[in-house]
């Protein structure tokens, strides 16, 4: 019997490895650099815990959540393995016990959060205790393009180099781009030995449905599974509390969990969920990443997740024991708007935001899938599969129809308006709406104006949503959410390809009530961009966001779109000081990079003197070489022009007192005409 098989039986109590585990254990134990992509519940932790027992020295495990570390340390100690964790959640006695075990050379596995790597003493301590292996759990957290980015994960690669020890990285959620980034950030671009063990969790049933009284939908799903442990994920903290209360009122054992709770209250919920049978936790995504509970029988999403990666990780908490488990994900137009706004209001660079919109499109593609969900899900991660028979679309295939004509009309509207507008304005064009925006831009003269009468507004919204799900169009972060066509759309527009859409989601769209928004759908992306700028300025100044500008000011900016400082000065809430301090920054968001304006002119913005200042400059340029154009160049200072613009001189003599005789001789009479015309 090999050493790994012996330890597997004697320490962990298993007679054999799960598929793929054995060769990963051998590679890690042999000191190879390893990247292992394994499905949630596939036994990742064993692949670094067992090699730690086979190697001399200490194995350091970098893990993102305290709950995850505590669970694994507790399980290892139960199995007779010396393990400990250094976390902010430790008691003084727990920390002292870990240090003592390290000093005595007894500790085999040391867990720590990535944030501890920021301490200068951590590297020295790890050198001193004889670290021989670094294991990184949830390695996708190193990806700045991923859904769980943790900045301190970027320090791990430097630690590996400094200690000159092998590194084994593990994750369940990494598409090809994320895997490449993991190799670049953790392994310095040198390809490790990679193991891709598949993403399929065949025991989990997948289901999606459009929102239609979502509270009742979640309560009905839970009722059909009464007495089973489950998790309901919500998009907001407030919803976790109200939905947990509704479940309790229906007789379920339920509690809520979110990041705004006191640490002790969160620990109580975590402990109850581990200990009690049939408990439902209604939570934000702060819950579950570190919970190793094998018998979670169902996971429901009351709101659309952020991405396919996030969805896959969250549903992966169900059925870790391999027994059947079920999922339900609700989605609606308000979810999509929220997720778009979160991307647009983020501080990421444009290429990152564009990629995030693409990831959201991929999730919408899963929501609007035409056939087997599992095929679509696994295809996103680069795997081929046949129909699974364990999803709602395999249970009951959806009604489909040829959507080529509708999609071609929508794409034509996008193209003919220069790819400068969002779905709201495009739908108005297709429906032949009589709006000021359409008249002002002449869009009522377009060939596509009024050609979409076969659908109402909500049905067209469903068409556009499915177009995003097929990745035919994406919001352009540089144009505040205006829809741009992808390369996949062009064959359809040219009549070279056809497309099939789902009829059921379009029909459901008819019954959904409209969601009240702060601004029109057309202006919402710009409002998100303005909020992102406000947040960046507020964080830099360490003040609340409303101190920069209140929401109502940003709403007015988004709706009126001021083109210059004079127009900006007329926005409610933009005083002289704020105009001078922030005006240009917000104009850049609205209109792109704006021209630099001299401080003297900026102070006159929004006042009649500002227009006078501009006309005085025009006259000065015209007379710079005199009336004949042959004289020596002469000009006035900006402070002189500004002083004249603010005053109302009665004659050339008063102008001369500001400019001096020489300049008054050349410009005085012409300046006086401007000043008197402006009075």
XYZ file of C-alpha atoms in Angstrom, residues 179-657:
479
model
C -6.937 30.290 -15.188
C -4.432 32.242 -17.283
C -4.454 35.031 -14.712
C -3.903 32.593 -11.845
C -0.817 31.216 -13.631
C 0.478 34.724 -14.261
C -0.088 36.031 -10.723
C 0.726 32.987 -8.582
C 3.286 31.129 -10.693
C 5.020 34.092 -12.348
C 3.776 32.941 -15.730
C 5.539 29.558 -15.515
C 2.878 26.912 -16.279
C 2.324 24.589 -13.300
C 1.158 20.999 -13.609
C -2.552 21.538 -14.258
C -5.506 19.300 -13.475
C -8.919 20.180 -14.882
C -11.328 17.769 -13.228
C -14.534 19.052 -14.761
C -17.254 21.344 -13.508
C -20.248 19.067 -13.630
C -22.256 18.383 -10.465
C -24.749 15.876 -11.902
C -26.604 15.486 -8.598
C -27.774 19.133 -8.691
C -31.012 19.955 -10.521
C -30.883 23.357 -12.261
C -33.899 25.631 -12.737
C -34.512 29.288 -13.674
C -37.732 31.248 -13.943
C -38.732 34.845 -14.563
C -39.898 36.769 -11.511
C -43.650 36.883 -10.973
C -44.403 37.626 -7.304
C -40.904 36.482 -6.266
C -41.682 36.212 -2.544
C -44.488 33.773 -3.249
C -42.222 31.870 -5.670
C -39.518 31.424 -2.997
C -42.045 30.492 -0.314
C -43.589 27.896 -2.626
C -40.180 26.414 -3.461
C -39.308 26.160 0.255
C -42.722 24.674 1.119
C -42.185 21.818 -1.351
C -38.935 21.041 0.514
C -40.127 21.588 4.078
C -37.756 20.221 6.695
C -34.713 20.264 4.383
C -31.678 22.498 4.919
C -31.465 25.245 2.322
C -29.980 28.632 1.463
C -31.805 31.564 -0.137
C -29.483 34.183 -1.631
C -30.728 37.780 -1.871
C -29.281 40.882 -3.488
C -29.788 43.186 -0.485
C -29.428 42.950 3.268
C -32.949 44.240 3.860
C -34.463 41.494 1.693
C -32.704 38.772 3.727
C -34.474 39.978 6.866
C -37.941 40.373 5.341
C -37.805 37.046 3.486
C -36.542 35.168 6.558
C -39.438 36.645 8.516
C -41.917 35.546 5.817
C -40.523 31.992 5.928
C -40.882 31.873 9.721
C -44.466 33.110 9.420
C -45.090 30.128 7.109
C -43.800 27.791 9.822
C -40.244 27.234 8.536
C -37.128 27.237 10.686
C -35.333 30.237 9.139
C -32.867 33.004 9.988
C -31.042 35.737 8.061
C -27.353 36.493 7.540
C -25.542 39.475 6.023
C -22.340 41.478 6.388
C -24.009 44.259 8.387
C -24.698 41.985 11.374
C -22.513 41.909 14.458
C -19.734 39.321 14.245
C -21.150 37.338 17.181
C -24.603 37.199 15.563
C -23.056 35.903 12.345
C -21.162 33.217 14.263
C -24.394 32.114 15.940
C -26.108 31.689 12.553
C -23.114 29.762 11.162
C -23.081 27.471 14.188
C -26.847 26.877 14.002
C -26.647 26.037 10.303
C -23.914 23.490 10.960
C -25.740 21.951 13.891
C -29.482 22.087 13.157
C -31.367 19.995 10.622
C -33.837 21.698 8.311
C -32.648 25.273 8.946
C -33.040 27.783 6.089
C -30.575 30.673 5.975
C -31.615 33.705 3.927
C -28.386 35.491 3.155
C -26.327 37.762 0.981
C -23.329 36.232 -0.774
C -21.327 36.894 2.409
C -22.653 33.533 3.605
C -21.662 30.069 2.509
C -18.168 30.301 1.041
C -16.671 28.828 4.175
C -19.506 26.528 5.231
C -18.642 22.860 4.829
C -22.127 21.417 5.396
C -22.568 18.320 3.223
C -26.356 17.918 3.419
C -27.658 21.247 2.062
C -30.512 19.992 -0.068
C -31.415 23.165 -1.989
C -30.209 26.640 -2.929
C -32.501 29.376 -4.259
C -31.585 32.776 -5.669
C -34.263 35.378 -4.991
C -32.240 37.769 -7.178
C -29.988 37.259 -10.188
C -26.352 36.451 -9.245
C -23.470 38.594 -10.508
C -22.039 36.111 -13.018
C -21.978 32.468 -14.029
C -18.916 31.979 -11.799
C -20.785 33.362 -8.791
C -23.877 31.298 -9.644
C -21.862 28.103 -10.006
C -20.052 28.609 -6.726
C -23.242 29.436 -4.810
C -25.317 26.504 -6.086
C -22.258 24.289 -5.441
C -22.946 24.519 -1.724
C -25.899 22.176 -2.233
C -25.496 18.412 -2.294
C -21.838 18.207 -1.330
C -22.583 14.704 -0.035
C -23.379 13.591 -3.587
C -27.074 13.070 -2.878
C -29.709 14.812 -5.038
C -30.073 18.573 -4.528
C -32.161 21.262 -6.206
C -31.758 24.899 -7.219
C -34.008 27.731 -8.356
C -32.886 31.102 -9.714
C -35.309 33.992 -10.231
C -34.483 36.785 -12.661
C -36.140 39.939 -13.932
C -35.504 43.228 -15.704
C -34.875 45.032 -12.398
C -32.119 42.510 -11.546
C -30.399 43.145 -14.845
C -30.560 46.915 -14.388
C -29.100 46.546 -10.885
C -26.223 44.358 -12.075
C -25.506 46.706 -15.004
C -25.476 49.677 -12.605
C -23.108 47.891 -10.216
C -20.688 47.329 -13.106
C -20.990 50.888 -14.440
C -20.645 52.457 -10.983
C -17.524 50.450 -10.196
C -14.095 52.027 -10.378
C -12.706 49.400 -12.758
C -11.109 50.479 -16.056
C -13.291 50.381 -19.207
C -11.895 47.069 -20.467
C -12.722 45.411 -17.141
C -16.248 46.813 -17.163
C -16.728 45.659 -20.751
C -15.617 42.161 -19.735
C -17.994 42.214 -16.741
C -20.886 43.144 -19.041
C -19.878 40.193 -21.220
C -19.921 37.891 -18.183
C -23.369 39.160 -17.248
C -24.492 38.490 -20.831
C -23.271 34.911 -20.411
C -25.427 34.544 -17.292
C -28.417 35.968 -19.187
C -27.705 33.356 -21.833
C -28.088 30.700 -19.132
C -31.342 32.325 -17.955
C -32.720 32.402 -21.509
C -31.230 29.046 -22.637
C -33.161 27.271 -25.392
C -32.222 23.740 -24.333
C -30.421 21.867 -21.540
C -29.107 24.301 -18.896
C -26.204 22.049 -17.983
C -24.958 22.050 -21.568
C -24.946 25.863 -21.537
C -23.306 26.035 -18.098
C -20.559 23.539 -18.867
C -20.027 25.058 -22.303
C -19.178 28.367 -20.618
C -16.351 26.583 -18.793
C -15.158 24.931 -21.995
C -16.714 21.472 -21.511
C -18.929 19.576 -23.919
C -21.884 17.599 -22.608
C -25.076 15.989 -23.790
C -28.563 16.778 -22.413
C -28.504 16.094 -18.679
C -32.092 15.206 -17.851
C -31.619 17.078 -14.553
C -32.748 20.631 -15.340
C -36.049 22.397 -15.924
C -35.533 22.633 -19.690
C -34.880 18.904 -19.974
C -37.977 18.306 -17.832
C -40.136 20.576 -20.020
C -38.604 22.026 -23.206
C -39.614 25.669 -23.813
C -41.740 26.915 -26.703
C -39.475 28.453 -29.347
C -40.068 30.687 -32.381
C -38.094 32.208 -35.236
C -36.957 35.574 -33.850
C -34.846 36.548 -36.856
C -37.142 39.327 -38.110
C -37.560 40.922 -34.674
C -33.830 40.766 -33.946
C -32.976 42.168 -37.373
C -35.304 45.130 -36.758
C -33.651 45.782 -33.388
C -30.142 45.539 -34.845
C -31.102 47.882 -37.678
C -32.321 50.465 -35.146
C -29.010 50.167 -33.288
C -26.959 50.577 -36.474
C -28.998 53.476 -37.902
C -28.627 55.459 -34.659
C -24.861 55.038 -34.593
C -24.780 52.607 -31.644
C -25.244 55.598 -29.334
C -28.452 54.633 -27.494
C -29.761 52.136 -24.956
C -32.722 49.807 -25.333
C -35.274 52.336 -24.017
C -34.807 54.805 -26.882
C -34.407 52.021 -29.450
C -37.722 50.470 -28.383
C -39.400 53.885 -28.665
C -38.136 54.068 -32.269
C -39.395 50.573 -33.083
C -42.807 51.361 -31.589
C -43.060 54.721 -33.367
C -43.282 56.697 -30.119
C -43.641 60.479 -30.333
C -40.981 61.680 -27.896
C -38.945 64.881 -27.767
C -35.714 62.878 -27.986
C -36.879 61.132 -31.177
C -38.019 64.416 -32.790
C -34.868 66.317 -31.770
C -32.629 63.707 -33.382
C -34.751 63.132 -36.441
C -35.218 59.482 -35.585
C -38.852 59.617 -36.711
C -37.453 59.764 -40.259
C -35.561 56.463 -39.945
C -36.752 53.428 -41.950
C -37.014 51.484 -38.667
C -39.338 54.050 -37.062
C -42.601 52.329 -36.132
C -41.796 48.939 -37.682
C -42.055 47.016 -34.377
C -45.797 47.141 -33.746
C -46.077 43.353 -33.420
C -44.811 43.603 -29.806
C -45.484 45.952 -26.911
C -42.756 47.671 -24.898
C -42.275 44.877 -22.345
C -42.134 42.242 -25.062
C -39.438 44.226 -26.894
C -37.537 44.457 -23.598
C -37.615 40.649 -23.481
C -36.307 40.497 -27.065
C -33.416 42.807 -26.199
C -32.726 40.739 -23.064
C -32.510 37.568 -25.135
C -30.244 39.369 -27.628
C -27.894 40.102 -24.728
C -28.144 36.487 -23.631
C -27.033 35.427 -27.122
C -24.249 38.035 -26.833
C -25.425 39.873 -29.948
C -25.260 43.252 -28.176
C -23.318 44.587 -25.228
C -23.520 47.868 -23.303
C -20.592 50.166 -24.104
C -19.090 51.475 -20.813
C -17.565 54.417 -22.684
C -20.991 55.470 -23.969
C -22.878 55.054 -20.683
C -24.647 51.839 -21.605
C -25.363 52.480 -25.290
C -25.771 49.132 -27.047
C -23.072 48.026 -29.470
C -23.392 45.052 -31.786
C -20.934 42.181 -31.458
C -19.467 40.315 -34.400
C -22.033 37.561 -33.809
C -24.859 39.970 -34.702
C -23.641 40.983 -38.151
C -24.550 37.773 -40.061
C -28.112 38.075 -38.720
C -28.326 41.731 -39.766
C -27.015 40.881 -43.254
C -29.540 38.058 -43.673
C -26.865 35.372 -43.605
C -28.032 33.709 -40.364
C -31.222 33.121 -38.398
C -31.925 33.052 -34.656
C -34.402 31.234 -32.437
C -35.895 32.873 -29.335
C -38.031 31.669 -26.430
C -41.690 32.596 -26.547
C -42.421 31.933 -22.853
C -40.178 34.687 -21.470
C -41.665 37.191 -23.920
C -45.186 36.241 -22.850
C -44.253 36.497 -19.170
C -42.823 39.924 -19.846
C -46.332 41.154 -20.686
C -47.586 40.455 -17.151
C -44.697 41.970 -15.199
C -45.299 45.343 -13.569
C -42.958 48.146 -14.527
C -40.268 49.012 -11.997
C -40.072 52.657 -10.942
C -36.604 54.045 -11.627
C -34.837 57.212 -10.492
C -34.347 58.225 -14.144
C -35.430 56.903 -17.521
C -33.888 53.689 -18.762
C -32.003 55.773 -21.331
C -30.360 57.971 -18.677
C -29.699 55.237 -16.097
C -26.204 54.246 -17.366
C -25.037 57.886 -17.266
C -26.426 58.257 -13.736
C -24.430 55.157 -12.750
C -21.267 56.664 -14.239
C -21.865 59.954 -12.398
C -22.337 58.048 -9.136
C -19.074 56.196 -9.744
C -17.238 59.496 -10.198
C -18.907 60.881 -7.071
C -17.871 57.848 -5.054
C -14.266 58.082 -6.235
C -14.087 61.765 -5.279
C -15.766 61.087 -1.928
C -13.371 58.265 -1.090
C -10.373 60.439 -2.013
C -11.646 63.207 0.274
C -12.834 60.795 3.027
C -16.327 62.322 3.036
C -19.811 60.870 2.448
C -20.866 60.825 -1.204
C -23.716 63.303 -0.711
C -21.177 65.943 0.399
C -19.870 66.025 -3.201
C -23.352 66.214 -4.782
C -26.722 64.826 -3.645
C -28.596 62.315 -5.808
C -31.033 64.907 -7.129
C -28.122 66.912 -8.565
C -26.712 63.877 -10.348
C -30.196 63.011 -11.646
C -30.520 66.491 -13.148
C -27.067 66.139 -14.735
C -28.035 62.794 -16.271
C -31.313 64.148 -17.635
C -30.071 67.513 -18.963
C -26.489 66.498 -19.907
C -24.837 69.931 -19.589
C -22.282 70.527 -22.340
C -20.085 73.120 -20.609
C -19.436 74.845 -17.310
C -22.063 77.491 -17.964
C -24.739 74.831 -18.370
C -23.328 72.903 -15.396
C -23.646 76.028 -13.233
C -27.407 76.013 -13.860
C -27.808 72.529 -12.341
C -29.459 72.609 -8.923
C -26.937 72.034 -6.145
C -23.902 73.170 -8.176
C -22.652 76.285 -6.399
C -19.645 78.337 -7.396
C -17.183 76.471 -5.189
C -18.400 73.031 -6.257
C -18.443 74.111 -9.884
C -14.816 75.176 -9.628
C -13.810 72.060 -7.704
C -15.833 69.325 -9.451
C -17.458 70.797 -12.566
C -14.870 69.701 -15.108
C -14.607 66.188 -13.640
C -18.344 65.581 -14.053
C -18.395 67.183 -17.498
C -15.716 64.689 -18.523
C -18.056 61.869 -17.479
C -20.990 63.346 -19.397
C -19.234 64.474 -22.558
C -15.789 62.896 -22.535
C -12.596 64.856 -21.884
C -13.444 68.564 -21.784
C -11.185 71.448 -22.734
C -9.164 73.042 -19.981
C -10.888 76.268 -18.877
C -8.864 79.105 -17.385
C -9.640 79.586 -13.667
C -10.617 83.209 -14.315
C -13.279 82.078 -16.816
C -14.362 79.195 -14.586
C -15.315 81.662 -11.853
C -17.726 83.375 -14.251
C -19.447 80.151 -15.331
C -23.211 80.344 -15.297
C -23.233 84.143 -15.010
C -23.888 86.744 -17.744
C -20.315 87.928 -17.287
C -19.169 84.559 -18.629
C -20.714 85.243 -22.059
C -19.236 88.768 -22.041
C -15.819 87.299 -21.235
C -16.069 84.954 -24.246
C -17.028 87.812 -26.611
C -14.202 90.000 -25.304
C -11.750 87.176 -26.064
C -13.126 86.888 -29.611
C -12.642 90.640 -30.177
C -9.126 90.480 -28.744
C -8.172 87.685 -31.160
C -9.585 89.667 -34.101
C -7.603 92.804 -33.143
C -4.439 91.100 -31.904
C -2.507 92.656 -34.866
C -4.688 95.747 -35.146
C -7.459 96.522 -37.611
C -5.093 96.165 -40.577
C -3.585 92.908 -39.354
C -0.019 94.234 -39.764
C 0.690 95.743 -36.346
C 2.794 94.247 -33.541
C 0.866 91.513 -31.648
C -0.810 92.706 -28.452
C -3.085 90.982 -25.929
C -4.653 91.457 -22.503
C -4.206 89.229 -19.478
C -7.035 86.928 -18.410
C -7.380 88.888 -15.171
C -7.897 92.107 -17.185
C -10.508 90.449 -19.418
C -12.223 89.013 -16.350
C -12.261 92.401 -14.597
C -13.845 94.067 -17.642
C -16.466 91.314 -17.977
C -17.593 91.914 -14.399
C -17.723 95.719 -14.627
C -19.947 97.992 -16.702
C -17.657 100.847 -17.850
C -19.351 103.918 -19.262
C -16.532 104.885 -21.592
C -13.102 104.109 -22.964
C -11.507 106.076 -20.099
C -12.713 103.496 -17.550
C -11.461 100.704 -19.782
C -8.055 102.398 -19.958
C -7.831 102.362 -16.156
